[in-house]
CSV table of C-alpha atoms and ligand atoms in Angstrom, one decimal:
chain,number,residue,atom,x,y,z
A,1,UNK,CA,103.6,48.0,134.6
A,2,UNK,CA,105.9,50.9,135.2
A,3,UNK,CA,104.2,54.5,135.4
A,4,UNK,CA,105.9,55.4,131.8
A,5,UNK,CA,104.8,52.3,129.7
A,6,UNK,CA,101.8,52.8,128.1
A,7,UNK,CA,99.3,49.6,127.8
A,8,UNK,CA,97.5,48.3,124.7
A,9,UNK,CA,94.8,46.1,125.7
A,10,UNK,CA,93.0,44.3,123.1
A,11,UNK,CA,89.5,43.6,124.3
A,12,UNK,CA,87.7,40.9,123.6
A,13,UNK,CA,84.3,42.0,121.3
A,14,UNK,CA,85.3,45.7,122.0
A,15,UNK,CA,87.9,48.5,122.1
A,16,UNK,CA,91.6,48.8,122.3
A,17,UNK,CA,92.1,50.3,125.6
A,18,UNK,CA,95.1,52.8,126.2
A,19,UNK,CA,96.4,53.2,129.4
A,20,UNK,CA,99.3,54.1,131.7
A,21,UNK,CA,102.2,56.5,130.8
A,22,UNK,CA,102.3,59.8,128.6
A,23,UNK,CA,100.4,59.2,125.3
A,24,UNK,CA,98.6,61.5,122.8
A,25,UNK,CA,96.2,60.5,120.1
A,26,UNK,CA,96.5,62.2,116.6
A,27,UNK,CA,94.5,62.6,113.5
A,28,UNK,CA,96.2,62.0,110.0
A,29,UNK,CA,98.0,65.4,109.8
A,30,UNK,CA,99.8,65.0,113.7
A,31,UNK,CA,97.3,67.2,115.6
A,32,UNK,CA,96.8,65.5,119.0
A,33,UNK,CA,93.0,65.2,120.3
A,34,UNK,CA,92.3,66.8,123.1
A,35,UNK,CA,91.5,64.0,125.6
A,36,UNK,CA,90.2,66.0,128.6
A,37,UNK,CA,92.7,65.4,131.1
A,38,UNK,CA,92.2,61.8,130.6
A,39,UNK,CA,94.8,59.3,131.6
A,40,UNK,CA,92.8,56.5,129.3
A,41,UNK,CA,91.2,56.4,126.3
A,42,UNK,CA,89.3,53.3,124.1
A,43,UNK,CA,89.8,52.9,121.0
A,44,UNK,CA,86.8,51.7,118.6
A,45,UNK,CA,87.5,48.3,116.5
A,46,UNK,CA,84.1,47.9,115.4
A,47,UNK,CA,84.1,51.1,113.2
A,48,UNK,CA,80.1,51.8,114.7
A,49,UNK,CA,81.1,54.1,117.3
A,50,UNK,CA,79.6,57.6,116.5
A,51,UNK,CA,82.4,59.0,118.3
A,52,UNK,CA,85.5,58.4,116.3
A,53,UNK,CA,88.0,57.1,116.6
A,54,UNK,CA,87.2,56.5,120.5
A,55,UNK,CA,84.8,53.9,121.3
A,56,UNK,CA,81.0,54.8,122.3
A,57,UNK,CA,80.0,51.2,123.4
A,58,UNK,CA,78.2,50.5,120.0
A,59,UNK,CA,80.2,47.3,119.6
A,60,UNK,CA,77.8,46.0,122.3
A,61,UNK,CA,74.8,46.6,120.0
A,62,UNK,CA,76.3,45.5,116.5
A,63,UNK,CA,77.4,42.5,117.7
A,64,UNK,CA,81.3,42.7,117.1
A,65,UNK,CA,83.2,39.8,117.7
A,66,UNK,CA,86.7,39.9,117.6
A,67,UNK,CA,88.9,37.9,120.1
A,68,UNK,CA,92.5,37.8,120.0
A,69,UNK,CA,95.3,36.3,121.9
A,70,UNK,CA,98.6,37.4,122.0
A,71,UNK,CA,101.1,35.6,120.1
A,72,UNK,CA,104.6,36.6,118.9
A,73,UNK,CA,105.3,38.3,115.2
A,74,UNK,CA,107.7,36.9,113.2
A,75,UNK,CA,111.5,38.7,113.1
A,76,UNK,CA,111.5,41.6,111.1
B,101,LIG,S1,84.7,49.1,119.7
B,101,LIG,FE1,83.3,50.1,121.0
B,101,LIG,S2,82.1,51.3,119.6
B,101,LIG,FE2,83.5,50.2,118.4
């Protein structure tokens, strides 16, 4: 992965995980979170985290189960 790409990882039962180059995180009206000086961030799927929209390991306790293998879309 070069430095600049960012990475999406879909985990399995949990978060997306965002990693790698330059990224921010906004709300609905454009303003960025401040992250902290992190470099990665996860994303909640399960919608249980109290900690939105970043992931607070709840997913562990509400049993989430989402598993998802990558596949291609179909041509715009
Ligand atoms: S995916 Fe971790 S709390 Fe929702």
């Amino acid at each position: 992965m070069s430095e600049s790409k960012v990475k999406i990882t879909i985990k399995n039962n949990g978060p997306l995980r965002v990693e790698g180059g330059e990224f921010e995180i906004c709300d609905a009206s454009g303003k960025a979170f401040d992250l902290g000086g992190r470099t990665a961030v996860s994303i909640c799927r399960c919608g249980q985290s109290q900690k939105q929209p970043f992931c607070d390991g709840s997913h562990g306790q509400c049993g989430f189960c989402s598993e998802v293998a990558a596949y291609a879309l179909p041509a715009k």
